[in-house]
Amino acid sequence: MKKILFAFLIASVSLVHAQTVPVSGTVTDQQGNPVPFAFVVDSQHPYATYSDQNGSFSLKADPASNLFVSAAFHSEVKVKIDNPANVKVLLPLDSGSTGPAKTEKENNFFKPDESRIDHVQSINHIGTGADQGLHGSRYLFENWVHGFAISPKDSIKQDATYLFNYDKITGSLMFTRTRKTAMLVEKNEIKGFTLFDENAVPSTFEEVSAIDNKRYVQVLAHGPKYKIYRTLTTKFVKADFTTNGFTSSGHNYDEYKDESTYYCVVGTGQPQKFELRSKAIKAVFASEPDKVKKFFADNEGDIDDNYIKALGEYMNQ
């Protein structure tokens, strides 16, 4: 098979742990229109994000750093963090630009797993089940999305011409340029990645060998006191509908069924598995019982991923 390689534009980053502050702002073009999915990255550290449909962005960054901002068909700009609460970025049009051009780059390659390249089927193809079609999906997103990856050396790998998705069955990060050919990234090329949905809401995955040494795990909260993770696996379940004319059982459709397991790491300890039940969650945060009780009292609703994310942010304050 013909070898397929492509060069990602990589922003070099410092390995020194920096003091970070919340940084937010907007990205607009010369006509004052918002620039969605502009890539915003700390010039010295592996902190990055994308702007949303309104051109707004937020991230944690080193206040002593600059921000590099780039987008397809725009020239990259360098911006000082003078006012972290309101960084205004003006991104000029440049039809010859498709990504970062001025940041220092490494001559590095992102290698696909050549034994697992799908040259025929787009990931957007929807299969069919026995009668009612296929329920669920093996992919994290319905369509290709923007994103970036982190190398084992803490370098950011990103290019505006490439889009991503995550295969929940194989645990593989996928990329494409044509939207027709899906390629799988070799796992030793990256230690983590962040993908952004159509509303620029991020989903971050990273290696946590103490939880799973073969697959990436999703990061729901990451702070100085608590880290909360979710393992996500998906199984394909064939239609199993049966009937004897009087009673019936099973489903008359094929299904991709998700299974999630949740873990919390307290300080530098080992991961603790927990269920999405108030009693189990309170046991995980037993060292701060009053604080976790207050969160539950102030926040009603279903305990789901968004609830756990908010809890993690609150407990890390």
PDB file of C-alpha atoms in Angstrom:
ATOM      1  CA  MET A   1       0.000   0.000   0.000  1.00  0.00           C
ATOM      2  CA  LYS A   2       1.239   3.419  -0.889  1.00  0.00           C
ATOM      3  CA  LYS A   3       2.634   5.180   2.113  1.00  0.00           C
ATOM      4  CA  ILE A   4       0.580   8.167   3.182  1.00  0.00           C
ATOM      5  CA  LEU A   5       2.231  10.861   5.247  1.00  0.00           C
ATOM      6  CA  PHE A   6       1.397  14.459   5.853  1.00  0.00           C
ATOM      7  CA  ALA A   7       3.141  17.267   7.673  1.00  0.00           C
ATOM      8  CA  PHE A   8       1.221  18.965  10.416  1.00  0.00           C
ATOM      9  CA  LEU A   9       2.157  22.514  11.262  1.00  0.00           C
ATOM     10  CA  ILE A  10       3.346  22.329  14.828  1.00  0.00           C
ATOM     11  CA  ALA A  11       3.610  25.205  17.242  1.00  0.00           C
ATOM     12  CA  SER A  12       6.682  24.683  19.425  1.00  0.00           C
ATOM     13  CA  VAL A  13       5.891  25.009  23.085  1.00  0.00           C
ATOM     14  CA  SER A  14       7.848  25.325  26.289  1.00  0.00           C
ATOM     15  CA  LEU A  15       7.888  22.395  28.691  1.00  0.00           C
ATOM     16  CA  VAL A  16       8.061  24.717  31.702  1.00  0.00           C
ATOM     17  CA  HIS A  17       4.872  24.701  33.753  1.00  0.00           C
ATOM     18  CA  ALA A  18       3.539  28.243  33.696  1.00  0.00           C
ATOM     19  CA  GLN A  19       1.160  30.207  35.848  1.00  0.00           C
ATOM     20  CA  THR A  20      -2.068  30.514  33.901  1.00  0.00           C
ATOM     21  CA  VAL A  21      -4.968  32.945  33.959  1.00  0.00           C
ATOM     22  CA  PRO A  22      -8.377  32.794  32.257  1.00  0.00           C
ATOM     23  CA  VAL A  23      -8.189  34.555  28.899  1.00  0.00           C
ATOM     24  CA  SER A  24     -11.207  35.401  26.748  1.00  0.00           C
ATOM     25  CA  GLY A  25     -11.846  37.507  23.684  1.00  0.00           C
ATOM     26  CA  THR A  26     -13.230  37.711  20.169  1.00  0.00           C
ATOM     27  CA  VAL A  27     -11.868  37.181  16.661  1.00  0.00           C
ATOM     28  CA  THR A  28     -13.220  39.325  13.817  1.00  0.00           C
ATOM     29  CA  ASP A  29     -12.203  40.050  10.233  1.00  0.00           C
ATOM     30  CA  GLN A  30     -11.503  43.468   8.714  1.00  0.00           C
ATOM     31  CA  GLN A  31     -15.219  44.048   8.114  1.00  0.00           C
ATOM     32  CA  GLY A  32     -16.043  43.370  11.759  1.00  0.00           C
ATOM     33  CA  ASN A  33     -17.577  39.965  11.066  1.00  0.00           C
ATOM     34  CA  PRO A  34     -16.900  37.168  13.577  1.00  0.00           C
ATOM     35  CA  VAL A  35     -14.413  34.505  12.475  1.00  0.00           C
ATOM     36  CA  PRO A  36     -15.653  31.088  13.645  1.00  0.00           C
ATOM     37  CA  PHE A  37     -13.208  28.272  14.334  1.00  0.00           C
ATOM     38  CA  ALA A  38     -10.145  30.483  14.486  1.00  0.00           C
ATOM     39  CA  PHE A  39      -7.336  28.587  16.212  1.00  0.00           C
ATOM     40  CA  VAL A  40      -5.984  30.392  19.289  1.00  0.00           C
ATOM     41  CA  VAL A  41      -2.785  29.094  20.885  1.00  0.00           C
ATOM     42  CA  ASP A  42      -0.406  30.214  23.640  1.00  0.00           C
ATOM     43  CA  SER A  43       2.948  31.028  22.024  1.00  0.00           C
ATOM     44  CA  GLN A  44       4.990  29.234  24.701  1.00  0.00           C
ATOM     45  CA  HIS A  45       2.834  26.453  26.117  1.00  0.00           C
ATOM     46  CA  PRO A  46       0.419  23.735  24.915  1.00  0.00           C
ATOM     47  CA  TYR A  47      -2.726  25.726  25.677  1.00  0.00           C
ATOM     48  CA  ALA A  48      -5.130  26.184  22.779  1.00  0.00           C
ATOM     49  CA  THR A  49      -8.755  26.481  21.723  1.00  0.00           C
ATOM     50  CA  TYR A  50     -11.033  27.483  18.838  1.00  0.00           C
ATOM     51  CA  SER A  51     -13.407  30.432  18.545  1.00  0.00           C
ATOM     52  CA  ASP A  52     -17.123  29.678  18.380  1.00  0.00           C
ATOM     53  CA  GLN A  53     -19.682  30.740  15.764  1.00  0.00           C
ATOM     54  CA  ASN A  54     -19.701  34.256  17.250  1.00  0.00           C
ATOM     55  CA  GLY A  55     -15.915  34.513  17.125  1.00  0.00           C
ATOM     56  CA  SER A  56     -15.668  34.262  20.919  1.00  0.00           C
ATOM     57  CA  PHE A  57     -13.007  32.185  22.647  1.00  0.00           C
ATOM     58  CA  SER A  58     -11.742  31.412  26.131  1.00  0.00           C
ATOM     59  CA  LEU A  59      -8.783  29.445  27.433  1.00  0.00           C
ATOM     60  CA  LYS A  60      -6.227  29.411  30.203  1.00  0.00           C
ATOM     61  CA  ALA A  61      -2.906  30.890  29.111  1.00  0.00           C
ATOM     62  CA  ASP A  62       0.347  32.290  30.444  1.00  0.00           C
ATOM     63  CA  PRO A  63      -0.126  36.081  30.796  1.00  0.00           C
ATOM     64  CA  ALA A  64       3.537  36.523  29.878  1.00  0.00           C
ATOM     65  CA  SER A  65       2.962  34.769  26.544  1.00  0.00           C
ATOM     66  CA  ASN A  66       1.465  36.005  23.307  1.00  0.00           C
ATOM     67  CA  LEU A  67      -1.418  34.409  21.454  1.00  0.00           C
ATOM     68  CA  PHE A  68      -1.084  33.189  17.877  1.00  0.00           C
ATOM     69  CA  VAL A  69      -4.423  33.257  16.065  1.00  0.00           C
ATOM     70  CA  SER A  70      -5.063  31.692  12.652  1.00  0.00           C
ATOM     71  CA  ALA A  71      -7.918  30.456  10.483  1.00  0.00           C
ATOM     72  CA  ALA A  72      -8.432  29.120   6.991  1.00  0.00           C
ATOM     73  CA  PHE A  73      -8.087  31.864   4.361  1.00  0.00           C
ATOM     74  CA  HIS A  74      -6.789  34.347   6.934  1.00  0.00           C
ATOM     75  CA  SER A  75      -3.290  35.494   7.823  1.00  0.00           C
ATOM     76  CA  GLU A  76      -1.971  34.532  11.223  1.00  0.00           C
ATOM     77  CA  VAL A  77      -1.584  37.295  13.801  1.00  0.00           C
ATOM     78  CA  LYS A  78       0.324  37.612  17.063  1.00  0.00           C
ATOM     79  CA  VAL A  79      -1.542  39.239  19.937  1.00  0.00           C
ATOM     80  CA  LYS A  80      -0.376  40.396  23.361  1.00  0.00           C
ATOM     81  CA  ILE A  81      -2.446  39.478  26.403  1.00  0.00           C
ATOM     82  CA  ASP A  82      -2.780  43.037  27.721  1.00  0.00           C
ATOM     83  CA  ASN A  83      -6.356  42.603  28.939  1.00  0.00           C
ATOM     84  CA  PRO A  84      -7.012  38.901  29.618  1.00  0.00           C
ATOM     85  CA  ALA A  85     -10.747  39.488  30.058  1.00  0.00           C
ATOM     86  CA  ASN A  86     -11.239  41.094  26.638  1.00  0.00           C
ATOM     87  CA  VAL A  87      -8.665  40.223  23.985  1.00  0.00           C
ATOM     88  CA  LYS A  88      -9.707  41.656  20.627  1.00  0.00           C
ATOM     89  CA  VAL A  89      -8.199  39.935  17.592  1.00  0.00           C
ATOM     90  CA  LEU A  90      -8.411  41.348  14.070  1.00  0.00           C
ATOM     91  CA  LEU A  91      -7.694  38.611  11.538  1.00  0.00           C
ATOM     92  CA  PRO A  92      -6.985  39.892   7.999  1.00  0.00           C
ATOM     93  CA  LEU A  93      -8.074  37.912   4.964  1.00  0.00           C
ATOM     94  CA  ASP A  94      -5.430  36.037   3.020  1.00  0.00           C
ATOM     95  CA  SER A  95      -6.721  33.629   0.386  1.00  0.00           C
ATOM     96  CA  GLY A  96      -3.331  31.942   0.218  1.00  0.00           C
ATOM     97  CA  SER A  97      -3.262  31.007   3.887  1.00  0.00           C
ATOM     98  CA  THR A  98      -4.833  27.851   5.368  1.00  0.00           C
ATOM     99  CA  GLY A  99      -3.264  27.799   8.796  1.00  0.00           C
ATOM    100  CA  PRO A 100      -0.373  28.930  10.986  1.00  0.00           C
ATOM    101  CA  ALA A 101       2.450  30.317   8.902  1.00  0.00           C
ATOM    102  CA  LYS A 102       4.647  32.366  11.185  1.00  0.00           C
ATOM    103  CA  THR A 103       4.946  30.206  14.266  1.00  0.00           C
ATOM    104  CA  GLU A 104       8.119  28.227  14.694  1.00  0.00           C
ATOM    105  CA  LYS A 105       7.605  24.743  13.249  1.00  0.00           C
ATOM    106  CA  GLU A 106       9.181  21.331  13.606  1.00  0.00           C
ATOM    107  CA  ASN A 107       9.794  19.005  10.692  1.00  0.00           C
ATOM    108  CA  ASN A 108       7.535  16.311  12.051  1.00  0.00           C
ATOM    109  CA  PHE A 109       5.018  13.914  10.481  1.00  0.00           C
ATOM    110  CA  PHE A 110       1.695  12.599  11.672  1.00  0.00           C
ATOM    111  CA  LYS A 111       1.675   8.985  10.544  1.00  0.00           C
ATOM    112  CA  PRO A 112      -1.541   7.112   9.835  1.00  0.00           C
ATOM    113  CA  ASP A 113      -1.961   3.465  10.703  1.00  0.00           C
ATOM    114  CA  GLU A 114      -1.718   2.183   7.142  1.00  0.00           C
ATOM    115  CA  SER A 115      -3.275  -1.176   7.927  1.00  0.00           C
ATOM    116  CA  ARG A 116      -6.480   0.562   8.974  1.00  0.00           C
ATOM    117  CA  ILE A 117      -7.135   3.215   6.327  1.00  0.00           C
ATOM    118  CA  ASP A 118     -10.622   3.326   4.861  1.00  0.00           C
ATOM    119  CA  HIS A 119     -10.215   4.514   1.268  1.00  0.00           C
ATOM    120  CA  VAL A 120     -13.835   3.879   0.308  1.00  0.00           C
ATOM    121  CA  GLN A 121     -16.402   4.656   2.965  1.00  0.00           C
ATOM    122  CA  SER A 122     -16.888   8.131   4.360  1.00  0.00           C
ATOM    123  CA  ILE A 123     -17.525   8.220   8.103  1.00  0.00           C
ATOM    124  CA  ASN A 124     -20.698  10.163   7.356  1.00  0.00           C
ATOM    125  CA  HIS A 125     -22.212   7.109   5.643  1.00  0.00           C
ATOM    126  CA  ILE A 126     -25.171   5.795   7.626  1.00  0.00           C
ATOM    127  CA  GLY A 127     -25.634   2.044   7.584  1.00  0.00           C
ATOM    128  CA  THR A 128     -28.909   0.169   7.887  1.00  0.00           C
ATOM    129  CA  GLY A 129     -30.144  -2.400  10.353  1.00  0.00           C
ATOM    130  CA  ALA A 130     -32.615  -5.211   9.930  1.00  0.00           C
ATOM    131  CA  ASP A 131     -35.846  -3.182   9.630  1.00  0.00           C
ATOM    132  CA  GLN A 132     -35.627   0.209  11.298  1.00  0.00           C
ATOM    133  CA  GLY A 133     -32.125   1.297  10.345  1.00  0.00           C
ATOM    134  CA  LEU A 134     -29.043   1.649  12.474  1.00  0.00           C
ATOM    135  CA  HIS A 135     -29.341   3.268  15.896  1.00  0.00           C
ATOM    136  CA  GLY A 136     -26.420   5.160  17.395  1.00  0.00           C
ATOM    137  CA  SER A 137     -22.979   5.635  15.882  1.00  0.00           C
ATOM    138  CA  ARG A 138     -19.476   4.257  16.248  1.00  0.00           C
ATOM    139  CA  TYR A 139     -18.146   7.809  15.961  1.00  0.00           C
ATOM    140  CA  LEU A 140     -18.118  10.531  18.599  1.00  0.00           C
ATOM    141  CA  PHE A 141     -19.483  13.166  16.206  1.00  0.00           C
ATOM    142  CA  GLU A 142     -21.940  12.935  13.326  1.00  0.00           C
ATOM    143  CA  ASN A 143     -19.583  14.914  11.074  1.00  0.00           C
ATOM    144  CA  TRP A 144     -15.909  15.764  10.828  1.00  0.00           C
ATOM    145  CA  VAL A 145     -14.870  18.421  13.353  1.00  0.00           C
ATOM    146  CA  HIS A 146     -11.999  20.771  14.137  1.00  0.00           C
ATOM    147  CA  GLY A 147      -9.376  19.797  16.677  1.00  0.00           C
ATOM    148  CA  PHE A 148      -5.749  19.568  17.708  1.00  0.00           C
ATOM    149  CA  ALA A 149      -3.472  16.961  19.232  1.00  0.00           C
ATOM    150  CA  ILE A 150      -0.649  16.986  21.772  1.00  0.00           C
ATOM    151  CA  SER A 151       2.535  15.054  21.034  1.00  0.00           C
ATOM    152  CA  PRO A 152       4.477  13.117  23.693  1.00  0.00           C
ATOM    153  CA  LYS A 153       6.878  16.095  23.728  1.00  0.00           C
ATOM    154  CA  ASP A 154       4.031  18.517  24.509  1.00  0.00           C
ATOM    155  CA  SER A 155       3.962  20.066  21.045  1.00  0.00           C
ATOM    156  CA  ILE A 156       0.638  21.062  19.516  1.00  0.00           C
ATOM    157  CA  LYS A 157      -0.248  19.420  16.211  1.00  0.00           C
ATOM    158  CA  GLN A 158      -2.860  21.331  14.249  1.00  0.00           C
ATOM    159  CA  ASP A 159      -3.641  22.260  10.674  1.00  0.00           C
ATOM    160  CA  ALA A 160      -6.687  24.125   9.384  1.00  0.00           C
ATOM    161  CA  THR A 161      -6.972  21.832   6.350  1.00  0.00           C
ATOM    162  CA  TYR A 162      -7.515  18.678   8.446  1.00  0.00           C
ATOM    163  CA  LEU A 163     -10.635  17.619  10.309  1.00  0.00           C
ATOM    164  CA  PHE A 164     -11.060  14.911  12.939  1.00  0.00           C
ATOM    165  CA  ASN A 165     -13.359  12.368  14.528  1.00  0.00           C
ATOM    166  CA  TYR A 166     -12.997   9.649  17.159  1.00  0.00           C
ATOM    167  CA  ASP A 167     -13.813   5.981  16.591  1.00  0.00           C
ATOM    168  CA  LYS A 168     -15.432   4.796  19.820  1.00  0.00           C
ATOM    169  CA  ILE A 169     -15.070   1.123  18.933  1.00  0.00           C
ATOM    170  CA  THR A 170     -11.346   1.065  18.184  1.00  0.00           C
ATOM    171  CA  GLY A 171     -10.436   4.023  20.402  1.00  0.00           C
ATOM    172  CA  SER A 172      -8.672   5.685  17.467  1.00  0.00           C
ATOM    173  CA  LEU A 173      -8.304   9.319  16.480  1.00  0.00           C
ATOM    174  CA  MET A 174      -9.199   9.772  12.808  1.00  0.00           C
ATOM    175  CA  PHE A 175      -8.331  12.572  10.415  1.00  0.00           C
ATOM    176  CA  THR A 176      -9.284  13.583   6.903  1.00  0.00           C
ATOM    177  CA  ARG A 177      -8.643  16.247   4.336  1.00  0.00           C
ATOM    178  CA  THR A 178     -11.145  15.180   1.674  1.00  0.00           C
ATOM    179  CA  ARG A 179     -13.983  13.983   3.963  1.00  0.00           C
ATOM    180  CA  LYS A 180     -13.969  10.813   1.858  1.00  0.00           C
ATOM    181  CA  THR A 181     -10.889   8.987   3.113  1.00  0.00           C
ATOM    182  CA  ALA A 182     -10.532   8.355   6.842  1.00  0.00           C
ATOM    183  CA  MET A 183      -7.076   7.711   8.264  1.00  0.00           C
ATOM    184  CA  LEU A 184      -6.251   6.558  11.778  1.00  0.00           C
ATOM    185  CA  VAL A 185      -3.460   8.204  13.732  1.00  0.00           C
ATOM    186  CA  GLU A 186      -0.799   5.922  15.206  1.00  0.00           C
ATOM    187  CA  LYS A 187      -1.264   6.047  18.961  1.00  0.00           C
ATOM    188  CA  ASN A 188       2.409   6.620  19.724  1.00  0.00           C
ATOM    189  CA  GLU A 189       2.212   9.896  17.779  1.00  0.00           C
ATOM    190  CA  ILE A 190       0.040  11.661  20.347  1.00  0.00           C
ATOM    191  CA  LYS A 191      -0.690  11.541  24.064  1.00  0.00           C
ATOM    192  CA  GLY A 192      -3.919  13.497  23.920  1.00  0.00           C
ATOM    193  CA  PHE A 193      -6.255  15.520  21.749  1.00  0.00           C
ATOM    194  CA  THR A 194      -9.179  17.939  21.887  1.00  0.00           C
ATOM    195  CA  LEU A 195     -12.048  17.922  19.390  1.00  0.00           C
ATOM    196  CA  PHE A 196     -14.618  20.716  19.000  1.00  0.00           C
ATOM    197  CA  ASP A 197     -18.238  20.148  17.983  1.00  0.00           C
ATOM    198  CA  GLU A 198     -20.250  22.434  15.678  1.00  0.00           C
ATOM    199  CA  ASN A 199     -20.704  24.893  18.566  1.00  0.00           C
ATOM    200  CA  ALA A 200     -16.979  24.804  19.424  1.00  0.00           C
ATOM    201  CA  VAL A 201     -17.637  22.869  22.641  1.00  0.00           C
ATOM    202  CA  PRO A 202     -14.459  20.878  23.380  1.00  0.00           C
ATOM    203  CA  SER A 203     -14.080  17.186  24.203  1.00  0.00           C
ATOM    204  CA  THR A 204     -10.623  16.333  25.521  1.00  0.00           C
ATOM    205  CA  PHE A 205      -9.052  12.875  25.608  1.00  0.00           C
ATOM    206  CA  GLU A 206      -5.680  11.826  26.968  1.00  0.00           C
ATOM    207  CA  GLU A 207      -3.601   8.836  27.954  1.00  0.00           C
ATOM    208  CA  VAL A 208      -4.151   7.690  31.542  1.00  0.00           C
ATOM    209  CA  SER A 209      -2.426   4.332  31.832  1.00  0.00           C
ATOM    210  CA  ALA A 210      -3.674   3.780  35.386  1.00  0.00           C
ATOM    211  CA  ILE A 211      -7.207   3.646  33.952  1.00  0.00           C
ATOM    212  CA  ASP A 212      -6.701   2.186  30.463  1.00  0.00           C
ATOM    213  CA  ASN A 213      -3.319   1.516  28.876  1.00  0.00           C
ATOM    214  CA  LYS A 214      -4.784   0.864  25.420  1.00  0.00           C
ATOM    215  CA  ARG A 215      -7.377   3.571  24.852  1.00  0.00           C
ATOM    216  CA  TYR A 216      -7.645   7.298  25.454  1.00  0.00           C
ATOM    217  CA  VAL A 217      -9.961   8.417  28.246  1.00  0.00           C
ATOM    218  CA  GLN A 218     -12.124  11.518  28.217  1.00  0.00           C
ATOM    219  CA  VAL A 219     -11.241  14.338  30.607  1.00  0.00           C
ATOM    220  CA  LEU A 220     -14.304  15.777  32.342  1.00  0.00           C
ATOM    221  CA  ALA A 221     -12.444  17.862  34.923  1.00  0.00           C
ATOM    222  CA  HIS A 222      -8.773  18.637  35.459  1.00  0.00           C
ATOM    223  CA  GLY A 223      -7.599  20.681  38.407  1.00  0.00           C
ATOM    224  CA  PRO A 224      -5.092  20.832  41.250  1.00  0.00           C
ATOM    225  CA  LYS A 225      -7.255  18.811  43.639  1.00  0.00           C
ATOM    226  CA  TYR A 226      -9.427  16.577  41.475  1.00  0.00           C
ATOM    227  CA  LYS A 227      -9.312  15.013  38.039  1.00  0.00           C
ATOM    228  CA  ILE A 228     -12.405  13.304  36.660  1.00  0.00           C
ATOM    229  CA  TYR A 229     -12.277  10.910  33.714  1.00  0.00           C
ATOM    230  CA  ARG A 230     -14.718   8.909  31.638  1.00  0.00           C
ATOM    231  CA  THR A 231     -13.946   5.783  29.676  1.00  0.00           C
ATOM    232  CA  LEU A 232     -16.108   5.472  26.589  1.00  0.00           C
ATOM    233  CA  THR A 233     -16.530   2.200  24.729  1.00  0.00           C
ATOM    234  CA  THR A 234     -19.045   1.274  22.060  1.00  0.00           C
ATOM    235  CA  LYS A 235     -20.257  -2.165  21.008  1.00  0.00           C
ATOM    236  CA  PHE A 236     -22.140  -3.169  17.875  1.00  0.00           C
ATOM    237  CA  VAL A 237     -25.300  -5.105  18.750  1.00  0.00           C
ATOM    238  CA  LYS A 238     -27.117  -6.938  15.951  1.00  0.00           C
ATOM    239  CA  ALA A 239     -30.891  -6.902  15.633  1.00  0.00           C
ATOM    240  CA  ASP A 240     -32.310  -9.702  17.801  1.00  0.00           C
ATOM    241  CA  PHE A 241     -36.060  -9.364  17.359  1.00  0.00           C
ATOM    242  CA  THR A 242     -38.002 -12.618  17.767  1.00  0.00           C
ATOM    243  CA  THR A 243     -41.696 -13.422  17.950  1.00  0.00           C
ATOM    244  CA  ASN A 244     -43.872 -16.511  18.171  1.00  0.00           C
ATOM    245  CA  GLY A 245     -47.017 -14.711  17.079  1.00  0.00           C
ATOM    246  CA  PHE A 246     -48.156 -13.984  20.618  1.00  0.00           C
ATOM    247  CA  THR A 247     -45.161 -12.408  22.333  1.00  0.00           C
ATOM    248  CA  SER A 248     -42.040 -10.712  21.070  1.00  0.00           C
ATOM    249  CA  SER A 249     -38.652  -9.669  22.427  1.00  0.00           C
ATOM    250  CA  GLY A 250     -35.514  -7.875  21.333  1.00  0.00           C
ATOM    251  CA  HIS A 251     -35.027  -5.111  18.789  1.00  0.00           C
ATOM    252  CA  ASN A 252     -35.550  -5.108  15.033  1.00  0.00           C
ATOM    253  CA  TYR A 253     -32.638  -2.762  14.439  1.00  0.00           C
ATOM    254  CA  ASP A 254     -28.862  -2.904  14.703  1.00  0.00           C
ATOM    255  CA  GLU A 255     -27.397  -0.641  17.361  1.00  0.00           C
ATOM    256  CA  TYR A 256     -24.131   0.947  18.447  1.00  0.00           C
ATOM    257  CA  LYS A 257     -24.397   0.880  22.232  1.00  0.00           C
ATOM    258  CA  ASP A 258     -22.239   3.166  24.397  1.00  0.00           C
ATOM    259  CA  GLU A 259     -20.894   2.153  27.785  1.00  0.00           C
ATOM    260  CA  SER A 260     -19.258   4.640  30.161  1.00  0.00           C
ATOM    261  CA  THR A 261     -17.270   4.246  33.374  1.00  0.00           C
ATOM    262  CA  TYR A 262     -16.260   7.180  35.566  1.00  0.00           C
ATOM    263  CA  TYR A 263     -13.114   7.710  37.636  1.00  0.00           C
ATOM    264  CA  CYS A 264     -11.858  10.389  39.998  1.00  0.00           C
ATOM    265  CA  VAL A 265      -8.238  11.019  40.963  1.00  0.00           C
ATOM    266  CA  VAL A 266      -7.836  12.878  44.238  1.00  0.00           C
ATOM    267  CA  GLY A 267      -4.541  14.756  44.362  1.00  0.00           C
ATOM    268  CA  THR A 268      -1.799  12.358  43.308  1.00  0.00           C
ATOM    269  CA  GLY A 269      -3.706   9.238  44.323  1.00  0.00           C
ATOM    270  CA  GLN A 270      -4.972   6.342  42.264  1.00  0.00           C
ATOM    271  CA  PRO A 271      -8.146   6.511  40.150  1.00  0.00           C
ATOM    272  CA  GLN A 272     -11.331   5.674  42.045  1.00  0.00           C
ATOM    273  CA  LYS A 273     -14.241   4.257  40.049  1.00  0.00           C
ATOM    274  CA  PHE A 274     -17.644   5.732  40.838  1.00  0.00           C
ATOM    275  CA  GLU A 275     -21.205   5.623  39.550  1.00  0.00           C
ATOM    276  CA  LEU A 276     -23.368   8.600  38.609  1.00  0.00           C
ATOM    277  CA  ARG A 277     -25.301   8.490  41.870  1.00  0.00           C
ATOM    278  CA  SER A 278     -25.233  11.183  44.540  1.00  0.00           C
ATOM    279  CA  LYS A 279     -24.167   8.782  47.304  1.00  0.00           C
ATOM    280  CA  ALA A 280     -21.251   7.418  45.252  1.00  0.00           C
ATOM    281  CA  ILE A 281     -20.136  10.902  44.215  1.00  0.00           C
ATOM    282  CA  LYS A 282     -20.229  12.222  47.777  1.00  0.00           C
ATOM    283  CA  ALA A 283     -18.047   9.292  48.846  1.00  0.00           C
ATOM    284  CA  VAL A 284     -15.405  10.293  46.277  1.00  0.00           C
ATOM    285  CA  PHE A 285     -15.306  13.840  47.679  1.00  0.00           C
ATOM    286  CA  ALA A 286     -15.490  12.698  51.303  1.00  0.00           C
ATOM    287  CA  SER A 287     -12.614  14.990  52.314  1.00  0.00           C
ATOM    288  CA  GLU A 288     -14.814  18.021  51.547  1.00  0.00           C
ATOM    289  CA  PRO A 289     -18.312  16.883  52.566  1.00  0.00           C
ATOM    290  CA  ASP A 290     -19.803  20.335  53.149  1.00  0.00           C
ATOM    291  CA  LYS A 291     -18.622  21.652  49.808  1.00  0.00           C
ATOM    292  CA  VAL A 292     -19.984  18.757  47.772  1.00  0.00           C
ATOM    293  CA  LYS A 293     -23.283  18.861  49.690  1.00  0.00           C
ATOM    294  CA  LYS A 294     -23.629  22.549  48.875  1.00  0.00           C
ATOM    295  CA  PHE A 295     -23.103  21.850  45.176  1.00  0.00           C
ATOM    296  CA  PHE A 296     -25.862  19.248  45.187  1.00  0.00           C
ATOM    297  CA  ALA A 297     -28.161  21.592  47.103  1.00  0.00           C
ATOM    298  CA  ASP A 298     -27.557  24.433  44.645  1.00  0.00           C
ATOM    299  CA  ASN A 299     -27.682  22.332  41.483  1.00  0.00           C
ATOM    300  CA  GLU A 300     -30.700  20.178  40.818  1.00  0.00           C
ATOM    301  CA  GLY A 301     -31.170  18.075  37.720  1.00  0.00           C
ATOM    302  CA  ASP A 302     -29.954  14.890  36.127  1.00  0.00           C
ATOM    303  CA  ILE A 303     -26.465  13.714  37.017  1.00  0.00           C
ATOM    304  CA  ASP A 304     -24.860  13.451  33.595  1.00  0.00           C
ATOM    305  CA  ASP A 305     -21.539  14.379  32.003  1.00  0.00           C
ATOM    306  CA  ASN A 306     -22.287  18.118  32.086  1.00  0.00           C
ATOM    307  CA  TYR A 307     -23.262  17.881  35.744  1.00  0.00           C
ATOM    308  CA  ILE A 308     -20.011  16.075  36.568  1.00  0.00           C
ATOM    309  CA  LYS A 309     -17.979  18.659  34.627  1.00  0.00           C
ATOM    310  CA  ALA A 310     -19.560  21.486  36.588  1.00  0.00           C
ATOM    311  CA  LEU A 311     -19.016  19.609  39.856  1.00  0.00           C
ATOM    312  CA  GLY A 312     -15.343  19.058  39.024  1.00  0.00           C
ATOM    313  CA  GLU A 313     -14.795  22.737  38.253  1.00  0.00           C
ATOM    314  CA  TYR A 314     -16.525  23.729  41.487  1.00  0.00           C
ATOM    315  CA  MET A 315     -14.591  21.285  43.665  1.00  0.00           C
ATOM    316  CA  ASN A 316     -11.277  22.454  42.187  1.00  0.00           C
ATOM    317  CA  GLN A 317     -11.905  26.072  43.203  1.00  0.00           C
TER     318      GLN A 317
END
